[in-house]
PDB file of C-alpha atoms and ligand atoms in Angstrom:
ATOM      1  CA  MET A   1       4.728 -13.346  35.769  1.00  0.00           C
ATOM      2  CA  THR A   2       7.334 -13.616  33.034  1.00  0.00           C
ATOM      3  CA  ALA A   3       5.797 -11.231  30.481  1.00  0.00           C
ATOM      4  CA  LYS A   4       6.636  -7.554  30.276  1.00  0.00           C
ATOM      5  CA  LEU A   5       3.497  -5.485  30.573  1.00  0.00           C
ATOM      6  CA  ILE A   6       2.896  -3.188  27.590  1.00  0.00           C
ATOM      7  CA  ASP A   7       1.574   0.011  29.145  1.00  0.00           C
ATOM      8  CA  GLY A   8      -0.759   1.269  26.426  1.00  0.00           C
ATOM      9  CA  LYS A   9      -2.056   4.045  28.642  1.00  0.00           C
ATOM     10  CA  ALA A  10       1.407   5.570  29.141  1.00  0.00           C
ATOM     11  CA  ILE A  11       2.438   5.073  25.510  1.00  0.00           C
ATOM     12  CA  ALA A  12      -0.836   6.630  24.307  1.00  0.00           C
ATOM     13  CA  GLN A  13      -0.201   9.589  26.612  1.00  0.00           C
ATOM     14  CA  GLU A  14       3.199  10.168  24.981  1.00  0.00           C
ATOM     15  CA  VAL A  15       1.553  10.159  21.544  1.00  0.00           C
ATOM     16  CA  ARG A  16      -1.140  12.545  22.768  1.00  0.00           C
ATOM     17  CA  ASP A  17       1.474  14.897  24.271  1.00  0.00           C
ATOM     18  CA  GLY A  18       3.266  14.941  20.914  1.00  0.00           C
ATOM     19  CA  VAL A  19       0.038  15.785  19.082  1.00  0.00           C
ATOM     20  CA  ALA A  20      -0.883  18.485  21.625  1.00  0.00           C
ATOM     21  CA  ALA A  21       2.537  20.126  21.190  1.00  0.00           C
ATOM     22  CA  VAL A  22       2.114  20.356  17.403  1.00  0.00           C
ATOM     23  CA  VAL A  23      -1.459  21.616  17.793  1.00  0.00           C
ATOM     24  CA  ALA A  24      -0.209  24.360  20.148  1.00  0.00           C
ATOM     25  CA  LYS A  25       2.502  25.326  17.643  1.00  0.00           C
ATOM     26  CA  ARG A  26      -0.105  25.549  14.895  1.00  0.00           C
ATOM     27  CA  ALA A  27      -2.234  27.831  17.072  1.00  0.00           C
ATOM     28  CA  ALA A  28       0.775  30.069  17.807  1.00  0.00           C
ATOM     29  CA  ALA A  29       1.444  30.284  14.070  1.00  0.00           C
ATOM     30  CA  GLY A  30      -2.169  31.349  13.450  1.00  0.00           C
ATOM     31  CA  LYS A  31      -3.107  28.043  11.767  1.00  0.00           C
ATOM     32  CA  SER A  32      -6.511  26.420  12.085  1.00  0.00           C
ATOM     33  CA  LYS A  33      -7.518  24.095  14.931  1.00  0.00           C
ATOM     34  CA  PRO A  34      -7.546  20.492  13.692  1.00  0.00           C
ATOM     35  CA  THR A  35     -11.192  19.496  14.000  1.00  0.00           C
ATOM     36  CA  LEU A  36     -12.893  16.099  14.085  1.00  0.00           C
ATOM     37  CA  ALA A  37     -16.552  15.544  13.233  1.00  0.00           C
ATOM     38  CA  THR A  38     -18.057  12.412  14.778  1.00  0.00           C
ATOM     39  CA  VAL A  39     -21.293  10.860  13.587  1.00  0.00           C
ATOM     40  CA  LEU A  40     -23.236   8.496  15.834  1.00  0.00           C
ATOM     41  CA  VAL A  41     -26.403   6.842  14.554  1.00  0.00           C
ATOM     42  CA  GLY A  42     -28.720   5.364  17.178  1.00  0.00           C
ATOM     43  CA  ASP A  43     -28.215   4.832  20.883  1.00  0.00           C
ATOM     44  CA  ARG A  44     -25.837   1.903  21.358  1.00  0.00           C
ATOM     45  CA  VAL A  45     -24.302   2.484  24.774  1.00  0.00           C
ATOM     46  CA  ASP A  46     -20.806   1.245  23.796  1.00  0.00           C
ATOM     47  CA  SER A  47     -20.703   3.397  20.637  1.00  0.00           C
ATOM     48  CA  ALA A  48     -21.926   6.462  22.560  1.00  0.00           C
ATOM     49  CA  THR A  49     -19.128   5.944  25.112  1.00  0.00           C
ATOM     50  CA  TYR A  50     -16.468   5.650  22.390  1.00  0.00           C
ATOM     51  CA  VAL A  51     -17.694   8.755  20.564  1.00  0.00           C
ATOM     52  CA  LYS A  52     -17.752  10.740  23.789  1.00  0.00           C
ATOM     53  CA  SER A  53     -14.152   9.732  24.571  1.00  0.00           C
ATOM     54  CA  LYS A  54     -13.065  10.795  21.085  1.00  0.00           C
ATOM     55  CA  GLY A  55     -14.618  14.254  21.494  1.00  0.00           C
ATOM     56  CA  LYS A  56     -13.108  14.600  24.973  1.00  0.00           C
ATOM     57  CA  ALA A  57      -9.643  13.689  23.665  1.00  0.00           C
ATOM     58  CA  CYS A  58      -9.925  16.393  20.984  1.00  0.00           C
ATOM     59  CA  GLU A  59     -10.687  18.963  23.657  1.00  0.00           C
ATOM     60  CA  GLU A  60      -7.835  17.815  25.886  1.00  0.00           C
ATOM     61  CA  LEU A  61      -5.353  18.154  23.020  1.00  0.00           C
ATOM     62  CA  GLY A  62      -6.533  21.628  21.991  1.00  0.00           C
ATOM     63  CA  MET A  63      -8.335  20.334  18.927  1.00  0.00           C
ATOM     64  CA  GLY A  64     -11.911  20.986  17.840  1.00  0.00           C
ATOM     65  CA  SER A  65     -14.728  18.470  17.752  1.00  0.00           C
ATOM     66  CA  VAL A  66     -18.271  18.497  16.444  1.00  0.00           C
ATOM     67  CA  SER A  67     -20.648  15.680  17.374  1.00  0.00           C
ATOM     68  CA  HIS A  68     -23.615  14.663  15.269  1.00  0.00           C
ATOM     69  CA  TYR A  69     -26.136  12.413  17.018  1.00  0.00           C
ATOM     70  CA  LEU A  70     -28.665  10.956  14.614  1.00  0.00           C
ATOM     71  CA  PRO A  71     -31.766   8.859  15.354  1.00  0.00           C
ATOM     72  CA  ALA A  72     -31.533   5.093  14.768  1.00  0.00           C
ATOM     73  CA  ASP A  73     -34.166   5.279  12.017  1.00  0.00           C
ATOM     74  CA  ILE A  74     -32.446   7.967   9.942  1.00  0.00           C
ATOM     75  CA  SER A  75     -32.628   7.301   6.193  1.00  0.00           C
ATOM     76  CA  GLN A  76     -29.627   6.497   4.029  1.00  0.00           C
ATOM     77  CA  ALA A  77     -30.289   9.698   2.043  1.00  0.00           C
ATOM     78  CA  GLU A  78     -30.257  11.889   5.138  1.00  0.00           C
ATOM     79  CA  LEU A  79     -27.054  10.316   6.460  1.00  0.00           C
ATOM     80  CA  GLU A  80     -25.384  10.738   3.061  1.00  0.00           C
ATOM     81  CA  LYS A  81     -26.509  14.390   2.986  1.00  0.00           C
ATOM     82  CA  LEU A  82     -24.744  14.985   6.317  1.00  0.00           C
ATOM     83  CA  ILE A  83     -21.537  13.294   5.103  1.00  0.00           C
ATOM     84  CA  LYS A  84     -21.536  15.426   1.956  1.00  0.00           C
ATOM     85  CA  SER A  85     -21.989  18.596   4.001  1.00  0.00           C
ATOM     86  CA  LEU A  86     -19.082  17.577   6.282  1.00  0.00           C
ATOM     87  CA  ASN A  87     -16.929  16.892   3.194  1.00  0.00           C
ATOM     88  CA  ASP A  88     -17.658  20.455   2.009  1.00  0.00           C
ATOM     89  CA  ASP A  89     -17.206  22.067   5.440  1.00  0.00           C
ATOM     90  CA  LYS A  90     -13.785  23.745   5.513  1.00  0.00           C
ATOM     91  CA  THR A  91     -13.810  23.884   9.329  1.00  0.00           C
ATOM     92  CA  VAL A  92     -13.932  20.060   9.543  1.00  0.00           C
ATOM     93  CA  ASN A  93     -10.683  18.152   8.936  1.00  0.00           C
ATOM     94  CA  GLY A  94     -11.651  14.605   9.888  1.00  0.00           C
ATOM     95  CA  ILE A  95     -14.899  12.646   9.656  1.00  0.00           C
ATOM     96  CA  LEU A  96     -15.585   9.574  11.785  1.00  0.00           C
ATOM     97  CA  VAL A  97     -18.788   7.576  11.403  1.00  0.00           C
ATOM     98  CA  GLN A  98     -18.995   5.296  14.424  1.00  0.00           C
ATOM     99  CA  LEU A  99     -19.575   1.654  13.470  1.00  0.00           C
ATOM    100  CA  PRO A 100     -21.576  -0.503  13.460  1.00  0.00           C
ATOM    101  CA  LEU A 101     -24.439   1.359  11.783  1.00  0.00           C
ATOM    102  CA  PRO A 102     -28.024   0.130  12.201  1.00  0.00           C
ATOM    103  CA  SER A 103     -28.652  -2.710   9.745  1.00  0.00           C
ATOM    104  CA  HIS A 104     -30.963  -0.768   7.383  1.00  0.00           C
ATOM    105  CA  LEU A 105     -28.063   1.543   6.450  1.00  0.00           C
ATOM    106  CA  ASN A 106     -25.512   0.737   3.755  1.00  0.00           C
ATOM    107  CA  GLU A 107     -22.170   1.080   5.542  1.00  0.00           C
ATOM    108  CA  GLU A 108     -20.105   0.594   2.397  1.00  0.00           C
ATOM    109  CA  ARG A 109     -21.817   3.483   0.599  1.00  0.00           C
ATOM    110  CA  VAL A 110     -21.426   5.747   3.625  1.00  0.00           C
ATOM    111  CA  LEU A 111     -17.706   4.991   4.016  1.00  0.00           C
ATOM    112  CA  GLN A 112     -16.942   5.475   0.335  1.00  0.00           C
ATOM    113  CA  LEU A 113     -18.625   8.852   0.419  1.00  0.00           C
ATOM    114  CA  ILE A 114     -16.177  10.250   3.007  1.00  0.00           C
ATOM    115  CA  SER A 115     -13.578  12.428   1.296  1.00  0.00           C
ATOM    116  CA  ILE A 116     -10.278  10.504   1.305  1.00  0.00           C
ATOM    117  CA  GLU A 117      -8.503  13.557   2.778  1.00  0.00           C
ATOM    118  CA  LYS A 118     -10.903  13.508   5.758  1.00  0.00           C
ATOM    119  CA  ASP A 119     -11.008   9.713   6.225  1.00  0.00           C
ATOM    120  CA  VAL A 120      -9.271   9.676   9.622  1.00  0.00           C
ATOM    121  CA  ASP A 121     -10.569   6.146  10.321  1.00  0.00           C
ATOM    122  CA  GLY A 122      -8.840   4.885   7.174  1.00  0.00           C
ATOM    123  CA  PHE A 123     -11.930   2.844   6.219  1.00  0.00           C
ATOM    124  CA  SER A 124     -12.620   4.323   2.788  1.00  0.00           C
ATOM    125  CA  PRO A 125     -12.088   1.743   0.014  1.00  0.00           C
ATOM    126  CA  ILE A 126      -9.271   3.868  -1.408  1.00  0.00           C
ATOM    127  CA  ASN A 127      -7.307   3.922   1.852  1.00  0.00           C
ATOM    128  CA  ILE A 128      -7.880   0.209   2.524  1.00  0.00           C
ATOM    129  CA  GLY A 129      -7.101  -0.633  -1.127  1.00  0.00           C
ATOM    130  CA  ARG A 130      -3.800   1.213  -0.922  1.00  0.00           C
ATOM    131  CA  LEU A 131      -2.967  -0.563   2.335  1.00  0.00           C
ATOM    132  CA  ALA A 132      -3.540  -3.893   0.571  1.00  0.00           C
ATOM    133  CA  GLN A 133      -1.214  -3.157  -2.340  1.00  0.00           C
ATOM    134  CA  LYS A 134       2.550  -3.192  -2.515  1.00  0.00           C
ATOM    135  CA  GLY A 135       4.230   0.159  -3.018  1.00  0.00           C
ATOM    136  CA  ARG A 136       1.047   2.184  -2.350  1.00  0.00           C
ATOM    137  CA  GLU A 137       0.633   4.463   0.659  1.00  0.00           C
ATOM    138  CA  PRO A 138      -2.754   5.020   2.312  1.00  0.00           C
ATOM    139  CA  LEU A 139      -3.353   8.598   3.477  1.00  0.00           C
ATOM    140  CA  PHE A 140      -4.674   7.200   6.770  1.00  0.00           C
ATOM    141  CA  VAL A 141      -4.279   3.835   8.488  1.00  0.00           C
ATOM    142  CA  PRO A 142      -7.116   2.452  10.693  1.00  0.00           C
ATOM    143  CA  CYS A 143      -6.553   3.523  14.289  1.00  0.00           C
ATOM    144  CA  THR A 144      -6.757   0.303  16.320  1.00  0.00           C
ATOM    145  CA  PRO A 145      -4.448  -1.767  14.074  1.00  0.00           C
ATOM    146  CA  ASN A 146      -2.053   1.163  13.816  1.00  0.00           C
ATOM    147  CA  GLY A 147      -2.060   1.387  17.620  1.00  0.00           C
ATOM    148  CA  CYS A 148      -1.159  -2.338  17.859  1.00  0.00           C
ATOM    149  CA  ILE A 149       1.817  -1.878  15.515  1.00  0.00           C
ATOM    150  CA  TYR A 150       2.878   1.243  17.412  1.00  0.00           C
ATOM    151  CA  LEU A 151       2.977  -0.751  20.657  1.00  0.00           C
ATOM    152  CA  LEU A 152       5.097  -3.509  19.074  1.00  0.00           C
ATOM    153  CA  ASP A 153       7.561  -0.934  17.698  1.00  0.00           C
ATOM    154  CA  LYS A 154       7.690   0.948  20.973  1.00  0.00           C
ATOM    155  CA  MET A 155       8.585  -2.260  22.862  1.00  0.00           C
ATOM    156  CA  GLY A 156      11.326  -3.036  20.319  1.00  0.00           C
ATOM    157  CA  ILE A 157       9.600  -6.203  19.096  1.00  0.00           C
ATOM    158  CA  GLN A 158      10.832  -7.214  15.669  1.00  0.00           C
ATOM    159  CA  ILE A 159       8.015  -7.516  13.140  1.00  0.00           C
ATOM    160  CA  GLU A 160      10.055  -8.281  10.033  1.00  0.00           C
ATOM    161  CA  GLY A 161      10.326 -12.040   9.572  1.00  0.00           C
ATOM    162  CA  ALA A 162       8.175 -12.795  12.641  1.00  0.00           C
ATOM    163  CA  ASN A 163       5.367 -15.336  12.535  1.00  0.00           C
ATOM    164  CA  ALA A 164       2.330 -13.163  13.258  1.00  0.00           C
ATOM    165  CA  VAL A 165      -1.066 -14.683  13.960  1.00  0.00           C
ATOM    166  CA  VAL A 166      -4.151 -12.491  13.833  1.00  0.00           C
ATOM    167  CA  LEU A 167      -7.316 -13.803  15.455  1.00  0.00           C
ATOM    168  CA  GLY A 168     -10.293 -12.247  13.691  1.00  0.00           C
ATOM    169  CA  ARG A 169     -10.791 -10.823  10.208  1.00  0.00           C
ATOM    170  CA  SER A 170     -13.015  -7.810  10.871  1.00  0.00           C
ATOM    171  CA  ASN A 171     -12.869  -4.738   8.631  1.00  0.00           C
ATOM    172  CA  ILE A 172     -12.069  -2.591  11.671  1.00  0.00           C
ATOM    173  CA  VAL A 173      -9.229  -4.577  13.252  1.00  0.00           C
ATOM    174  CA  GLY A 174      -8.291  -8.069  12.036  1.00  0.00           C
ATOM    175  CA  MET A 175      -8.021  -7.489   8.294  1.00  0.00           C
ATOM    176  CA  PRO A 176      -6.221  -4.114   8.379  1.00  0.00           C
ATOM    177  CA  ALA A 177      -3.918  -5.404  11.167  1.00  0.00           C
ATOM    178  CA  SER A 178      -2.992  -8.339   8.919  1.00  0.00           C
ATOM    179  CA  LEU A 179      -2.317  -6.013   5.973  1.00  0.00           C
ATOM    180  CA  LEU A 180      -0.119  -3.780   8.136  1.00  0.00           C
ATOM    181  CA  LEU A 181       1.875  -6.782   9.402  1.00  0.00           C
ATOM    182  CA  VAL A 182       2.384  -8.019   5.830  1.00  0.00           C
ATOM    183  CA  SER A 183       3.550  -4.541   4.790  1.00  0.00           C
ATOM    184  CA  ARG A 184       6.125  -4.798   7.616  1.00  0.00           C
ATOM    185  CA  ASN A 185       7.356  -8.136   6.234  1.00  0.00           C
ATOM    186  CA  ALA A 186       5.867 -10.439   8.876  1.00  0.00           C
ATOM    187  CA  THR A 187       4.624 -13.888   7.860  1.00  0.00           C
ATOM    188  CA  VAL A 188       0.942 -13.592   8.657  1.00  0.00           C
ATOM    189  CA  THR A 189      -1.744 -16.173   9.421  1.00  0.00           C
ATOM    190  CA  ILE A 190      -5.314 -14.910   9.729  1.00  0.00           C
ATOM    191  CA  CYS A 191      -7.545 -17.093  11.917  1.00  0.00           C
ATOM    192  CA  HIS A 192     -11.320 -17.016  12.220  1.00  0.00           C
ATOM    193  CA  SER A 193     -14.319 -19.080  13.307  1.00  0.00           C
ATOM    194  CA  ARG A 194     -13.646 -21.786  10.687  1.00  0.00           C
ATOM    195  CA  THR A 195      -9.913 -22.181  11.443  1.00  0.00           C
ATOM    196  CA  LYS A 196      -8.969 -25.767  12.299  1.00  0.00           C
ATOM    197  CA  ASN A 197      -6.693 -26.604  15.261  1.00  0.00           C
ATOM    198  CA  LEU A 198      -6.650 -22.997  16.429  1.00  0.00           C
ATOM    199  CA  PRO A 199      -4.435 -23.598  19.511  1.00  0.00           C
ATOM    200  CA  ASP A 200      -1.809 -25.260  17.282  1.00  0.00           C
ATOM    201  CA  VAL A 201      -1.832 -22.331  14.856  1.00  0.00           C
ATOM    202  CA  VAL A 202      -1.557 -19.807  17.687  1.00  0.00           C
ATOM    203  CA  ARG A 203       1.398 -21.784  19.143  1.00  0.00           C
ATOM    204  CA  GLN A 204       3.414 -20.803  16.049  1.00  0.00           C
ATOM    205  CA  ALA A 205       3.003 -17.075  16.789  1.00  0.00           C
ATOM    206  CA  ASP A 206       5.917 -14.836  17.706  1.00  0.00           C
ATOM    207  CA  ILE A 207       3.339 -12.035  17.601  1.00  0.00           C
ATOM    208  CA  LEU A 208      -0.335 -12.625  18.395  1.00  0.00           C
ATOM    209  CA  ILE A 209      -3.045 -10.031  17.794  1.00  0.00           C
ATOM    210  CA  ALA A 210      -6.316 -11.205  19.337  1.00  0.00           C
ATOM    211  CA  ALA A 211      -9.393  -9.428  17.990  1.00  0.00           C
ATOM    212  CA  ILE A 212     -12.086 -12.045  17.960  1.00  0.00           C
ATOM    213  CA  GLY A 213     -14.488 -10.746  20.607  1.00  0.00           C
ATOM    214  CA  LYS A 214     -14.581 -13.900  22.746  1.00  0.00           C
ATOM    215  CA  THR A 215     -14.031 -13.526  26.479  1.00  0.00           C
ATOM    216  CA  GLU A 216     -10.613 -14.862  27.568  1.00  0.00           C
ATOM    217  CA  MET A 217     -10.586 -17.422  24.739  1.00  0.00           C
ATOM    218  CA  VAL A 218      -6.801 -17.595  24.313  1.00  0.00           C
ATOM    219  CA  ARG A 219      -5.327 -19.888  26.966  1.00  0.00           C
ATOM    220  CA  GLY A 220      -1.835 -20.032  28.424  1.00  0.00           C
ATOM    221  CA  ASP A 221      -0.952 -23.317  26.722  1.00  0.00           C
ATOM    222  CA  TRP A 222      -1.698 -21.777  23.280  1.00  0.00           C
ATOM    223  CA  ILE A 223       1.249 -19.395  23.612  1.00  0.00           C
ATOM    224  CA  LYS A 224       4.828 -19.833  22.421  1.00  0.00           C
ATOM    225  CA  THR A 225       7.290 -18.955  25.181  1.00  0.00           C
ATOM    226  CA  GLY A 226       8.345 -15.325  24.831  1.00  0.00           C
ATOM    227  CA  ALA A 227       5.645 -14.326  22.294  1.00  0.00           C
ATOM    228  CA  ALA A 228       4.276 -10.781  22.124  1.00  0.00           C
ATOM    229  CA  VAL A 229       0.537 -10.808  22.815  1.00  0.00           C
ATOM    230  CA  ILE A 230      -1.631  -7.846  21.832  1.00  0.00           C
ATOM    231  CA  ASP A 231      -5.175  -8.171  23.169  1.00  0.00           C
ATOM    232  CA  VAL A 232      -7.744  -6.040  21.329  1.00  0.00           C
ATOM    233  CA  GLY A 233     -10.736  -7.672  23.041  1.00  0.00           C
ATOM    234  CA  MET A 234     -13.121  -5.627  25.198  1.00  0.00           C
ATOM    235  CA  ASN A 235     -15.607  -7.984  26.787  1.00  0.00           C
ATOM    236  CA  SER A 236     -17.601  -7.524  29.939  1.00  0.00           C
ATOM    237  CA  LYS A 237     -17.417 -10.368  32.439  1.00  0.00           C
ATOM    238  CA  PRO A 238     -19.755 -10.723  35.411  1.00  0.00           C
ATOM    239  CA  ASP A 239     -17.917  -9.787  38.627  1.00  0.00           C
ATOM    240  CA  ALA A 240     -19.854  -9.551  41.884  1.00  0.00           C
ATOM    241  CA  THR A 241     -16.994  -7.649  43.576  1.00  0.00           C
ATOM    242  CA  LYS A 242     -17.564  -4.646  41.256  1.00  0.00           C
ATOM    243  CA  LYS A 243     -20.211  -2.009  41.829  1.00  0.00           C
ATOM    244  CA  SER A 244     -21.314  -2.280  38.207  1.00  0.00           C
ATOM    245  CA  GLY A 245     -21.515  -6.085  38.520  1.00  0.00           C
ATOM    246  CA  TYR A 246     -18.994  -6.664  35.747  1.00  0.00           C
ATOM    247  CA  ARG A 247     -15.423  -5.978  34.685  1.00  0.00           C
ATOM    248  CA  LEU A 248     -13.720  -5.503  31.356  1.00  0.00           C
ATOM    249  CA  VAL A 249     -11.602  -8.403  30.073  1.00  0.00           C
ATOM    250  CA  GLY A 250      -9.908  -9.186  26.789  1.00  0.00           C
ATOM    251  CA  ASP A 251      -9.880 -12.090  24.327  1.00  0.00           C
ATOM    252  CA  VAL A 252      -6.842 -13.467  26.170  1.00  0.00           C
ATOM    253  CA  ASN A 253      -6.794 -15.197  29.534  1.00  0.00           C
ATOM    254  CA  PHE A 254      -4.385 -12.676  31.062  1.00  0.00           C
ATOM    255  CA  GLU A 255      -3.568 -14.628  34.229  1.00  0.00           C
ATOM    256  CA  GLU A 256      -2.477 -17.709  32.276  1.00  0.00           C
ATOM    257  CA  VAL A 257      -0.862 -16.024  29.275  1.00  0.00           C
ATOM    258  CA  LYS A 258       1.277 -13.597  31.290  1.00  0.00           C
ATOM    259  CA  GLU A 259       3.186 -16.605  32.680  1.00  0.00           C
ATOM    260  CA  VAL A 260       4.295 -17.718  29.204  1.00  0.00           C
ATOM    261  CA  ALA A 261       4.408 -14.665  26.935  1.00  0.00           C
ATOM    262  CA  GLY A 262       7.348 -12.271  26.607  1.00  0.00           C
ATOM    263  CA  PHE A 263       5.093  -9.201  26.312  1.00  0.00           C
ATOM    264  CA  ILE A 264       1.397  -8.667  26.970  1.00  0.00           C
ATOM    265  CA  THR A 265      -1.110  -5.813  26.846  1.00  0.00           C
ATOM    266  CA  PRO A 266      -3.546  -5.512  29.757  1.00  0.00           C
ATOM    267  CA  VAL A 267      -7.290  -4.949  29.327  1.00  0.00           C
ATOM    268  CA  PRO A 268      -8.158  -2.205  30.076  1.00  0.00           C
ATOM    269  CA  GLY A 269      -5.108   0.032  29.574  1.00  0.00           C
ATOM    270  CA  GLY A 270      -3.536  -1.693  26.576  1.00  0.00           C
ATOM    271  CA  VAL A 271      -4.810  -1.220  23.046  1.00  0.00           C
ATOM    272  CA  GLY A 272      -7.904   0.852  23.963  1.00  0.00           C
ATOM    273  CA  PRO A 273      -6.110   4.150  24.726  1.00  0.00           C
ATOM    274  CA  MET A 274      -3.967   3.686  21.591  1.00  0.00           C
ATOM    275  CA  THR A 275      -7.019   3.758  19.302  1.00  0.00           C
ATOM    276  CA  ILE A 276      -7.893   7.269  20.418  1.00  0.00           C
ATOM    277  CA  ALA A 277      -4.264   8.438  20.351  1.00  0.00           C
ATOM    278  CA  MET A 278      -3.926   7.252  16.730  1.00  0.00           C
ATOM    279  CA  LEU A 279      -7.200   8.973  15.846  1.00  0.00           C
ATOM    280  CA  MET A 280      -5.839  12.242  17.245  1.00  0.00           C
ATOM    281  CA  LYS A 281      -2.644  11.765  15.194  1.00  0.00           C
ATOM    282  CA  ASN A 282      -4.722  11.129  12.064  1.00  0.00           C
ATOM    283  CA  THR A 283      -6.875  14.201  12.688  1.00  0.00           C
ATOM    284  CA  LEU A 284      -3.778  16.385  13.018  1.00  0.00           C
ATOM    285  CA  ARG A 285      -2.413  14.830   9.819  1.00  0.00           C
ATOM    286  CA  ALA A 286      -5.713  15.575   8.058  1.00  0.00           C
ATOM    287  CA  ALA A 287      -5.425  19.248   9.048  1.00  0.00           C
ATOM    288  CA  GLU A 288      -1.835  19.336   7.804  1.00  0.00           C
ATOM    289  CA  ILE A 289      -2.802  17.769   4.463  1.00  0.00           C
ATOM    290  CA  GLN A 290      -5.647  20.242   4.087  1.00  0.00           C
ATOM    291  CA  ASP A 291      -3.389  23.239   4.915  1.00  0.00           C
ATOM    292  CA  LYS A 292      -1.548  22.616   1.671  1.00  0.00           C
TER     293      LYS A 292
HETATM  294  N1  LIG B   1     -16.272   0.839  16.080  1.00  0.00           N
HETATM  295  C1  LIG B   1     -15.353   0.135  16.800  1.00  0.00           C
HETATM  296  N2  LIG B   1     -14.109   0.612  16.566  1.00  0.00           N
HETATM  297  C2  LIG B   1     -14.256   1.637  15.692  1.00  0.00           C
HETATM  298  C3  LIG B   1     -13.318   2.528  15.083  1.00  0.00           C
HETATM  299  O1  LIG B   1     -12.097   2.468  15.279  1.00  0.00           O
HETATM  300  N3  LIG B   1     -13.871   3.456  14.247  1.00  0.00           N
HETATM  301  C4  LIG B   1     -15.207   3.521  13.992  1.00  0.00           C
HETATM  302  N4  LIG B   1     -15.637   4.455  13.151  1.00  0.00           N
HETATM  303  N5  LIG B   1     -16.085   2.710  14.540  1.00  0.00           N
HETATM  304  C5  LIG B   1     -15.610   1.772  15.388  1.00  0.00           C
END
């Protein structure tokens, strides 16, 4: 193995410790407990797991959490009514609507309804719009892309002037990650299902962010020697040696890529823990903004 392993679990723990220390100071000063409201519509197993981890993290850091579980067939009007009530609720600092929503619901309308000061996911059109424009500051940056950038900074990887390739253009990861890299003066190429000669494009990358949702798609011979590889993928792969019958793997073929890259995130234990750590940071920030 030539690549340095990027220990997302340990780095996320440092971030969480920092948040917990500020939360404890706030409590000692008689300030409110930063509180996150999560909204889960329907019974997707993966979404339920993520939402549960977010609530658990709040508890572990001394923060508050309120979970709203809504049936899959809830109406748009009812969901919007809940969002409005959370916007008005002074005990709630951050609102997170777990995505994806069932297809009958209008995600765009739901996200734009969330008060910008409580938009800890950074998905409201105002926050994303500010991220996309020069000289504008979003109040909150989406958690997974922010976690990827945090890992690069922590490892001392230079972003300015680097050739960065982002695989995937989703609203949750690929697009905001690309915007963040541009704002840090990287030269960014966004790849997707219609990209031609993908391996050749990826070979130009000093920094690769893989968020395409395809099991171990990125091969060792796609990687420039010494590149930093951030794997956002979370795919389950059949594995008869596991009790569950599967194991979690990324969008990158770890065994091959670790022999060529300079830095690599493992799956699990890379980007995943960073998403929650950044969410905790954003929720604390929301409470601080709302104190004023
Ligand atoms: N679904 C997958 N990732 C995320 C995330 O970061 N936030 C929300 N709200 N939904 C998601």
